[in-house]
Amino acid sequence: MTDAVTTSETQIRSEAERPLRADARRNRERILDSARAVFAQYGADAQIDDVALHAGVGVGTVYRHFPNKDALLAELVRQKFRLFADRAREALEADGEPFEVIEALLRRNAATAAADVGIQYAMANAGEQAWTQAQAEQEELIAVTGQLIERARRAGAIRPDIEAIDIGMLMCGVCSTMLPRPGFDWRRHLDLAIDMLRTR
Amino acid sequence: MTDAVTTSETQIRSEAERPLRADARRNRERILDSARAVFAQYGADAQIDDVALHAGVGVGTVYRHFPNKDALLAELVRQKFRLFADRAREALEADGEPFEVIEALLRRNAATAAADVGIQYAMANAGEQAWTQAQAEQEELIAVTGQLIERARRAGAIRPDIEAIDIGMLMCGVCSTMLPRPGFDWRRHLDLAIDMLRTR
Amino acid sequence: MTDAVTTSETQIRSEAERPLRADARRNRERILDSARAVFAQYGADAQIDDVALHAGVGVGTVYRHFPNKDALLAELVRQKFRLFADRAREALEADGEPFEVIEALLRRNAATAAADVGIQYAMANAGEQAWTQAQAEQEELIAVTGQLIERARRAGAIRPDIEAIDIGMLMCGVCSTMLPRPGFDWRRHLDLAIDMLRTR
Amino acid sequence: MTDAVTTSETQIRSEAERPLRADARRNRERILDSARAVFAQYGADAQIDDVALHAGVGVGTVYRHFPNKDALLAELVRQKFRLFADRAREALEADGEPFEVIEALLRRNAATAAADVGIQYAMANAGEQAWTQAQAEQEELIAVTGQLIERARRAGAIRPDIEAIDIGMLMCGVCSTMLPRPGFDWRRHLDLAIDMLRTR
DNA sequence: AATGAATGAGGTTTCATTCAT
DNA sequence: AATGAATGAAACCTCATTCAT
């Protein structure tokens, strides 16, 4: 699983990202994991120092890997998009009724997002930078999602005017209701959204 | 002394709401307007000093009206909920096909929210406080929305399992896509959401 | 004395420098005095926090008056140039043999500089900013020095090819030997420099 | 062990100077050259990492050769003093009018210093350590300069009260005006200084 | 011997909030 | 009631130095 991500990362790594020394790579992963944990707990107020402490490295090490806080947040966002794109690609290979494949994918992704509230804070707070930095991954995700939709459309299983970006937007809306708001239930939100995608 | 003659009604609207002097009230409004403008422009980076500057008052004056930053954000949120609740009550009086009344209401509210991005940042950043502080207005909104739904349900014009909180959640999702995200179009999102509500 | 400086400052204050509140002005002076003291003691390593501590104000206050460390150093430099320019103007009014007036001025200025080693560090470390920020005062100083030279030249008391900038340069050299260097004696250096100016 | 067979000569050139391996020596030179270049360009802001990068070695290698930053700066200073001492010794051998020999020496040294602004920053920033570390070379320089002066004095060609340390001090002053200061011209400064040395 | 990743104390700067005027 | 200067904890980030590879 993690290997799958690593592989795709290696493929994508474009220009300046020479393979890191083994220990550096390990640290990098630890820092990202810690960032997720710390942002999940403290939200936007989380500090780089806390991330470093949690990862068991010095602050300087965090800054060696990510030039500033925004870049760290952006990487979190990027990783999530990459994961979703990977899963979408897997879904494309999967057998099964086309709409059900999409539904399973969305439910799985939503569950992942809910289990990782840190990312919500990251996305709410990260400025333009995050979206720019993750652009490649997003486009990949959109493209593959487009293929999934196309297949379902041919099967007459999906509302015909739905586009890939719509699904992104709906999921973004679902995620926004994962933050602790009394009375809100993102599973219900997701059910409604999926229901809407179906052909009537 | 003044407390001695205070009526029970005054006690209910708690301590801070006695009628302000005309100029103070004007300042209060200016500050809230400026807060909206400044948060819309600078997002999470907006500072109280910026708000004060924009309002043409000193920081101290901002703090005379709002005990801290969160309280100011919360007031922004509360005002919006109050407006929505007012509109919902109006809608209850309005003639017209029950579902169309709801649709018109939602479209109007979404347009208002989109015109005031500041509120998005306020809601993303305000802590628990904001939701607690606006609880009364929220409950009011939920209650009235419930009545609108009931009417539409009796007319068979709305998906029968929809509750008031669902609508709040969907609208919250729509709003989350108003922040500048390349490719996203909240109007499309709103169309889809309204469609979700309709009886098939 | 101090009043004289204050006056000229008021005259020079060009654009954005509205008169400060009494307490703010007092703080500003305290901060500059402390900066001199602290830089004299710790040299280039002096910290803004130390300056604030020494002045008995919070760090934030230092930053309210000076946007960053360089600006503080630059102001120190500027003040010194202003003082020298003021003295040069006084010297222009003074009676006495023209060359002796110049000599007295230079000796007095050197003594002042030596008594305030902080300024040496300021000048050595402050980047371009310091020189740019003090440009007006420097030009003033050069101009008035030019007049002093002119008078002495007419009296045949000064080496005829000496220009105002030469004197600045020589004094700069003298100051550079005030830093603790074993064997160096800036008074001797000054004597030699003054001798250079004399007609043979 | 090695100490046991150490000759007294070796003891005099202290511990660290045993002959280096050829590549190590080459690295050492490269580091010093790079330090000069980097300090010339970035002044006080130059970092050890920049020096290492410029030299094409790792930081660790810099630290293998120089225990800390000050030691590196100090070595730069020492090299310069050694060069000047060597030249002074050459001058002692040279034929020619004694004063002219001195003049030529000073002009040559000043040109060298001007071509290597890095050294100015090194001297301005290096703490006590630099001067201590270069003491032997300085004393050598002073001693030989003393002999040059003695010769000129016997020839009646130099101002009789001039001592070797005076020349060091004057040259130090000239160097201080090599840093980029608008209007300053170190050649002019040097001319004035040399002129002053001459018998009238 | 060389490398460069890691360290973390310490530096500068920000900004919500207080308080003297 | 209003002002804005002052505060200072806390944030971010740097860089000389160490140390595992």
Tab-separated table of N, CA and C in Angstrom, chain C residues 17-129:
chain	number	residue	atom	x	y	z
C	17	GLU	N	6.650	62.165	9.470
C	17	GLU	CA	6.943	62.090	10.894
C	17	GLU	C	6.120	63.019	11.774
C	18	ARG	N	4.852	62.751	11.904
C	18	ARG	CA	4.013	63.586	12.764
C	18	ARG	C	4.607	63.628	14.160
C	19	PRO	N	4.430	64.720	14.851
C	19	PRO	CA	4.976	64.780	16.216
C	19	PRO	C	4.427	63.639	17.054
C	20	LEU	N	5.325	62.984	17.772
C	20	LEU	CA	4.925	61.825	18.564
C	20	LEU	C	4.311	62.272	19.877
C	21	ARG	N	3.521	61.402	20.442
C	21	ARG	CA	2.972	61.663	21.765
C	21	ARG	C	4.144	61.754	22.726
C	22	ALA	N	3.955	62.533	23.781
C	22	ALA	CA	5.068	62.792	24.706
C	22	ALA	C	5.714	61.493	25.181
C	23	ASP	N	4.923	60.526	25.586
C	23	ASP	CA	5.502	59.300	26.110
C	23	ASP	C	6.213	58.509	25.024
C	24	ALA	N	5.656	58.549	23.831
C	24	ALA	CA	6.273	57.828	22.728
C	24	ALA	C	7.644	58.427	22.420
C	25	ARG	N	7.700	59.742	22.416
C	25	ARG	CA	8.971	60.404	22.148
C	25	ARG	C	10.004	60.036	23.203
C	26	ARG	N	9.558	60.004	24.435
C	26	ARG	CA	10.456	59.653	25.520
C	26	ARG	C	10.976	58.219	25.320
C	27	ASN	N	10.084	57.335	24.985
C	27	ASN	CA	10.489	55.952	24.729
C	27	ASN	C	11.477	55.868	23.592
C	28	ARG	N	11.189	56.588	22.539
C	28	ARG	CA	12.070	56.566	21.380
C	28	ARG	C	13.487	56.943	21.768
C	29	GLU	N	13.599	58.001	22.563
C	29	GLU	CA	14.926	58.434	22.994
C	29	GLU	C	15.588	57.377	23.871
C	30	ARG	N	14.789	56.838	24.780
C	30	ARG	CA	15.333	55.810	25.662
C	30	ARG	C	15.853	54.622	24.869
C	31	ILE	N	15.111	54.257	23.841
C	31	ILE	CA	15.512	53.116	23.021
C	31	ILE	C	16.829	53.404	22.309
C	32	LEU	N	16.947	54.596	21.746
C	32	LEU	CA	18.182	54.937	21.048
C	32	LEU	C	19.356	54.985	22.022
C	33	ASP	N	19.139	55.569	23.179
C	33	ASP	CA	20.213	55.599	24.173
C	33	ASP	C	20.630	54.173	24.536
C	34	SER	N	19.651	53.336	24.755
C	34	SER	CA	19.946	51.958	25.145
C	34	SER	C	20.662	51.230	24.025
C	35	ALA	N	20.242	51.502	22.801
C	35	ALA	CA	20.892	50.858	21.669
C	35	ALA	C	22.372	51.211	21.654
C	36	ARG	N	22.671	52.487	21.854
C	36	ARG	CA	24.074	52.892	21.897
C	36	ARG	C	24.821	52.120	22.970
C	37	ALA	N	24.244	52.093	24.150
C	37	ALA	CA	24.904	51.428	25.270
C	37	ALA	C	25.116	49.947	24.974
C	38	VAL	N	24.077	49.305	24.493
C	38	VAL	CA	24.132	47.861	24.303
C	38	VAL	C	25.067	47.487	23.158
C	39	PHE	N	25.042	48.245	22.094
C	39	PHE	CA	25.958	47.941	20.987
C	39	PHE	C	27.398	48.194	21.417
C	40	ALA	N	27.597	49.235	22.240
C	40	ALA	CA	28.947	49.502	22.730
C	40	ALA	C	29.451	48.312	23.524
C	41	GLN	N	28.549	47.712	24.318
C	41	GLN	CA	29.003	46.621	25.176
C	41	GLN	C	29.139	45.291	24.443
C	42	TYR	N	28.113	44.941	23.659
C	42	TYR	CA	28.120	43.611	23.048
C	42	TYR	C	28.528	43.593	21.585
C	43	GLY	N	28.761	44.754	21.014
C	43	GLY	CA	29.162	44.799	19.616
C	43	GLY	C	28.078	44.279	18.708
C	44	ALA	N	28.510	43.649	17.658
C	44	ALA	CA	27.581	43.196	16.633
C	44	ALA	C	26.590	42.157	17.160
C	45	ASP	N	26.940	41.513	18.257
C	45	ASP	CA	26.085	40.444	18.766
C	45	ASP	C	24.909	40.952	19.573
C	46	ALA	N	24.873	42.244	19.823
C	46	ALA	CA	23.795	42.784	20.650
C	46	ALA	C	22.446	42.421	20.054
C	47	GLN	N	21.495	42.121	20.927
C	47	GLN	CA	20.183	41.726	20.461
C	47	GLN	C	19.153	42.809	20.764
C	48	ILE	N	18.138	42.813	19.933
C	48	ILE	CA	17.055	43.759	20.128
C	48	ILE	C	16.439	43.570	21.515
C	49	ASP	N	16.343	42.323	21.926
C	49	ASP	CA	15.779	42.062	23.251
C	49	ASP	C	16.582	42.765	24.340
C	50	ASP	N	17.894	42.750	24.185
C	50	ASP	CA	18.733	43.415	25.175
C	50	ASP	C	18.468	44.905	25.171
C	51	VAL	N	18.338	45.456	23.986
C	51	VAL	CA	18.060	46.885	23.879
C	51	VAL	C	16.753	47.202	24.608
C	52	ALA	N	15.733	46.398	24.343
C	52	ALA	CA	14.430	46.626	24.972
C	52	ALA	C	14.546	46.518	26.487
C	53	LEU	N	15.236	45.488	26.934
C	53	LEU	CA	15.407	45.277	28.369
C	53	LEU	C	16.086	46.486	28.992
C	54	HIS	N	17.163	46.901	28.361
C	54	HIS	CA	17.932	48.028	28.876
C	54	HIS	C	17.087	49.296	28.911
C	55	ALA	N	16.216	49.436	27.947
C	55	ALA	CA	15.382	50.640	27.873
C	55	ALA	C	14.165	50.529	28.788
C	56	GLY	N	13.942	49.337	29.309
C	56	GLY	CA	12.784	49.145	30.166
C	56	GLY	C	11.465	49.158	29.416
C	57	VAL	N	11.499	48.747	28.154
C	57	VAL	CA	10.251	48.652	27.380
C	57	VAL	C	10.140	47.237	26.813
C	58	GLY	N	9.013	46.924	26.268
C	58	GLY	CA	8.855	45.625	25.631
C	58	GLY	C	9.483	45.619	24.258
C	59	VAL	N	9.805	44.454	23.736
C	59	VAL	CA	10.402	44.368	22.395
C	59	VAL	C	9.489	45.010	21.369
C	60	GLY	N	8.207	44.771	21.537
C	60	GLY	CA	7.234	45.300	20.593
C	60	GLY	C	7.364	46.804	20.438
C	61	THR	N	7.698	47.462	21.510
C	61	THR	CA	7.836	48.915	21.462
C	61	THR	C	9.015	49.309	20.583
C	62	VAL	N	10.075	48.560	20.708
C	62	VAL	CA	11.225	48.840	19.845
C	62	VAL	C	10.788	48.709	18.382
C	63	TYR	N	10.051	47.651	18.088
C	63	TYR	CA	9.641	47.414	16.706
C	63	TYR	C	8.584	48.396	16.239
C	64	ARG	N	7.856	48.988	17.171
C	64	ARG	CA	6.913	50.034	16.760
C	64	ARG	C	7.676	51.249	16.246
C	65	HIS	N	8.819	51.512	16.879
C	65	HIS	CA	9.576	52.701	16.496
C	65	HIS	C	10.516	52.449	15.329
C	66	PHE	N	11.050	51.233	15.264
C	66	PHE	CA	12.006	50.910	14.197
C	66	PHE	C	11.619	49.576	13.594
C	67	PRO	N	11.337	49.545	12.328
C	67	PRO	CA	10.779	48.327	11.725
C	67	PRO	C	11.678	47.106	11.842
C	68	ASN	N	12.975	47.298	11.944
C	68	ASN	CA	13.865	46.151	12.133
C	68	ASN	C	15.225	46.624	12.636
C	69	LYS	N	16.079	45.677	12.871
C	69	LYS	CA	17.355	45.980	13.507
C	69	LYS	C	18.167	46.992	12.690
C	70	ASP	N	18.220	46.765	11.398
C	70	ASP	CA	18.985	47.660	10.545
C	70	ASP	C	18.491	49.098	10.651
C	71	ALA	N	17.189	49.251	10.721
C	71	ALA	CA	16.640	50.600	10.800
C	71	ALA	C	17.073	51.280	12.089
C	72	LEU	N	17.192	50.478	13.137
C	72	LEU	CA	17.636	51.040	14.416
C	72	LEU	C	19.089	51.478	14.320
C	73	LEU	N	19.920	50.619	13.757
C	73	LEU	CA	21.327	50.962	13.553
C	73	LEU	C	21.431	52.219	12.695
C	74	ALA	N	20.636	52.228	11.640
C	74	ALA	CA	20.687	53.351	10.717
C	74	ALA	C	20.333	54.652	11.423
C	75	GLU	N	19.372	54.580	12.315
C	75	GLU	CA	18.991	55.809	13.016
C	75	GLU	C	20.117	56.292	13.909
C	76	LEU	N	20.835	55.349	14.508
C	76	LEU	CA	21.992	55.709	15.322
C	76	LEU	C	23.005	56.477	14.469
C	77	VAL	N	23.259	55.937	13.300
C	77	VAL	CA	24.209	56.572	12.393
C	77	VAL	C	23.702	57.961	12.013
C	78	ARG	N	22.433	58.026	11.685
C	78	ARG	CA	21.874	59.311	11.270
C	78	ARG	C	22.007	60.361	12.356
C	79	GLN	N	21.696	59.982	13.583
C	79	GLN	CA	21.796	60.924	14.686
C	79	GLN	C	23.199	61.474	14.816
C	80	LYS	N	24.157	60.573	14.657
C	80	LYS	CA	25.544	61.005	14.790
C	80	LYS	C	25.887	62.014	13.701
C	81	PHE	N	25.465	61.733	12.485
C	81	PHE	CA	25.738	62.683	11.405
C	81	PHE	C	25.039	64.016	11.675
C	82	ARG	N	23.861	63.932	12.218
C	82	ARG	CA	23.118	65.159	12.507
C	82	ARG	C	23.870	65.982	13.544
C	83	LEU	N	24.355	65.272	14.558
C	83	LEU	CA	25.108	65.972	15.599
C	83	LEU	C	26.332	66.652	14.998
C	84	PHE	N	27.052	65.919	14.140
C	84	PHE	CA	28.259	66.483	13.537
C	84	PHE	C	27.902	67.676	12.654
C	85	ALA	N	26.825	67.571	11.933
C	85	ALA	CA	26.404	68.676	11.082
C	85	ALA	C	26.064	69.894	11.932
C	86	ASP	N	25.378	69.667	13.049
C	86	ASP	CA	25.033	70.770	13.950
C	86	ASP	C	26.297	71.460	14.453
C	87	ARG	N	27.241	70.632	14.859
C	87	ARG	CA	28.492	71.191	15.380
C	87	ARG	C	29.231	71.967	14.301
C	88	ALA	N	29.211	71.453	13.092
C	88	ALA	CA	29.897	72.142	12.002
C	88	ALA	C	29.248	73.509	11.787
C	89	ARG	N	27.944	73.544	11.879
C	89	ARG	CA	27.249	74.831	11.717
C	89	ARG	C	27.637	75.801	12.831
C	90	GLU	N	27.689	75.274	14.056
C	90	GLU	CA	28.164	76.111	15.173
C	90	GLU	C	29.556	76.645	14.882
C	91	ALA	N	30.416	75.759	14.381
C	91	ALA	CA	31.807	76.146	14.127
C	91	ALA	C	31.874	77.285	13.125
C	92	LEU	N	30.920	77.303	12.232
C	92	LEU	CA	30.884	78.346	11.211
C	92	LEU	C	30.635	79.711	11.837
C	93	GLU	N	29.890	79.708	12.941
C	93	GLU	CA	29.582	80.953	13.650
C	93	GLU	C	30.752	81.381	14.530
C	94	ALA	N	31.546	80.409	14.948
C	94	ALA	CA	32.571	80.673	15.956
C	94	ALA	C	33.631	81.638	15.441
C	95	ASP	N	34.181	82.422	16.388
C	95	ASP	CA	35.333	83.258	16.059
C	95	ASP	C	36.569	82.387	16.160
C	96	GLY	N	37.689	82.930	15.689
C	96	GLY	CA	38.923	82.169	15.844
C	96	GLY	C	39.575	81.899	14.511
C	97	GLU	N	40.819	81.523	14.575
C	97	GLU	CA	41.599	81.228	13.381
C	97	GLU	C	40.935	80.050	12.669
C	98	PRO	N	40.667	80.195	11.353
C	98	PRO	CA	39.871	79.191	10.627
C	98	PRO	C	40.357	77.759	10.759
C	99	PHE	N	41.657	77.551	10.671
C	99	PHE	CA	42.120	76.165	10.763
C	99	PHE	C	41.924	75.602	12.163
C	100	GLU	N	42.177	76.475	13.140
C	100	GLU	CA	42.016	76.014	14.522
C	100	GLU	C	40.567	75.648	14.822
C	101	VAL	N	39.648	76.361	14.197
C	101	VAL	CA	38.236	76.036	14.366
C	101	VAL	C	37.972	74.618	13.843
C	102	ILE	N	38.521	74.345	12.670
C	102	ILE	CA	38.348	73.007	12.099
C	102	ILE	C	38.981	71.959	13.000
C	103	GLU	N	40.206	72.236	13.422
C	103	GLU	CA	40.895	71.269	14.266
C	103	GLU	C	40.104	70.965	15.528
C	104	ALA	N	39.606	72.019	16.167
C	104	ALA	CA	38.831	71.822	17.398
C	104	ALA	C	37.605	70.958	17.108
C	105	LEU	N	36.970	71.260	15.990
C	105	LEU	CA	35.776	70.490	15.613
C	105	LEU	C	36.108	69.002	15.455
C	106	LEU	N	37.166	68.734	14.724
C	106	LEU	CA	37.514	67.336	14.478
C	106	LEU	C	37.878	66.615	15.768
C	107	ARG	N	38.609	67.296	16.627
C	107	ARG	CA	39.005	66.665	17.889
C	107	ARG	C	37.767	66.363	18.739
C	108	ARG	N	36.855	67.316	18.732
C	108	ARG	CA	35.641	67.123	19.522
C	108	ARG	C	34.832	65.946	18.959
C	109	ASN	N	34.709	65.910	17.658
C	109	ASN	CA	33.934	64.824	17.044
C	109	ASN	C	34.581	63.463	17.288
C	110	ALA	N	35.888	63.420	17.176
C	110	ALA	CA	36.585	62.152	17.403
C	110	ALA	C	36.361	61.683	18.829
C	111	ALA	N	36.448	62.630	19.764
C	111	ALA	CA	36.236	62.259	21.162
C	111	ALA	C	34.833	61.694	21.343
C	112	THR	N	33.867	62.331	20.707
C	112	THR	CA	32.491	61.838	20.800
C	112	THR	C	32.375	60.425	20.242
C	113	ALA	N	32.970	60.227	19.081
C	113	ALA	CA	32.896	58.903	18.453
C	113	ALA	C	33.554	57.851	19.337
C	114	ALA	N	34.707	58.223	19.923
C	114	ALA	CA	35.433	57.254	20.752
C	114	ALA	C	34.631	56.905	21.997
C	115	ALA	N	33.871	57.891	22.480
C	115	ALA	CA	33.089	57.662	23.697
C	115	ALA	C	31.863	56.809	23.398
C	116	ASP	N	31.630	56.512	22.151
C	116	ASP	CA	30.394	55.852	21.745
C	116	ASP	C	30.717	54.753	20.732
C	117	VAL	N	31.462	53.766	21.227
C	117	VAL	CA	31.924	52.717	20.319
C	117	VAL	C	30.754	51.997	19.657
C	118	GLY	N	29.612	52.072	20.315
C	118	GLY	CA	28.430	51.431	19.743
C	118	GLY	C	28.252	51.844	18.296
C	119	ILE	N	28.512	53.097	18.035
C	119	ILE	CA	28.311	53.620	16.693
C	119	ILE	C	29.264	52.974	15.684
C	120	GLN	N	30.442	52.625	16.134
C	120	GLN	CA	31.388	51.970	15.219
C	120	GLN	C	30.818	50.652	14.732
C	121	TYR	N	30.280	49.903	15.697
C	121	TYR	CA	29.690	48.627	15.322
C	121	TYR	C	28.490	48.852	14.421
C	122	ALA	N	27.721	49.880	14.779
C	122	ALA	CA	26.548	50.190	13.958
C	122	ALA	C	26.971	50.433	12.524
C	123	MET	N	28.021	51.242	12.348
C	123	MET	CA	28.429	51.592	10.995
C	123	MET	C	29.070	50.417	10.269
C	124	ALA	N	29.805	49.606	11.019
C	124	ALA	CA	30.440	48.459	10.382
C	124	ALA	C	29.396	47.445	9.920
C	125	ASN	N	28.332	47.308	10.701
C	125	ASN	CA	27.370	46.254	10.411
C	125	ASN	C	26.167	46.687	9.593
C	126	ALA	N	25.738	47.909	9.809
C	126	ALA	CA	24.570	48.366	9.071
C	126	ALA	C	24.880	48.277	7.581
C	127	GLY	N	23.961	47.776	6.853
C	127	GLY	CA	24.154	47.631	5.411
C	127	GLY	C	23.973	48.967	4.709
C	128	GLU	N	23.685	48.884	3.451
C	128	GLU	CA	23.446	50.073	2.649
C	128	GLU	C	22.428	50.982	3.323
C	129	GLN	N	21.404	50.337	3.871
C	129	GLN	CA	20.287	51.081	4.451
C	129	GLN	C	20.737	52.269	5.297
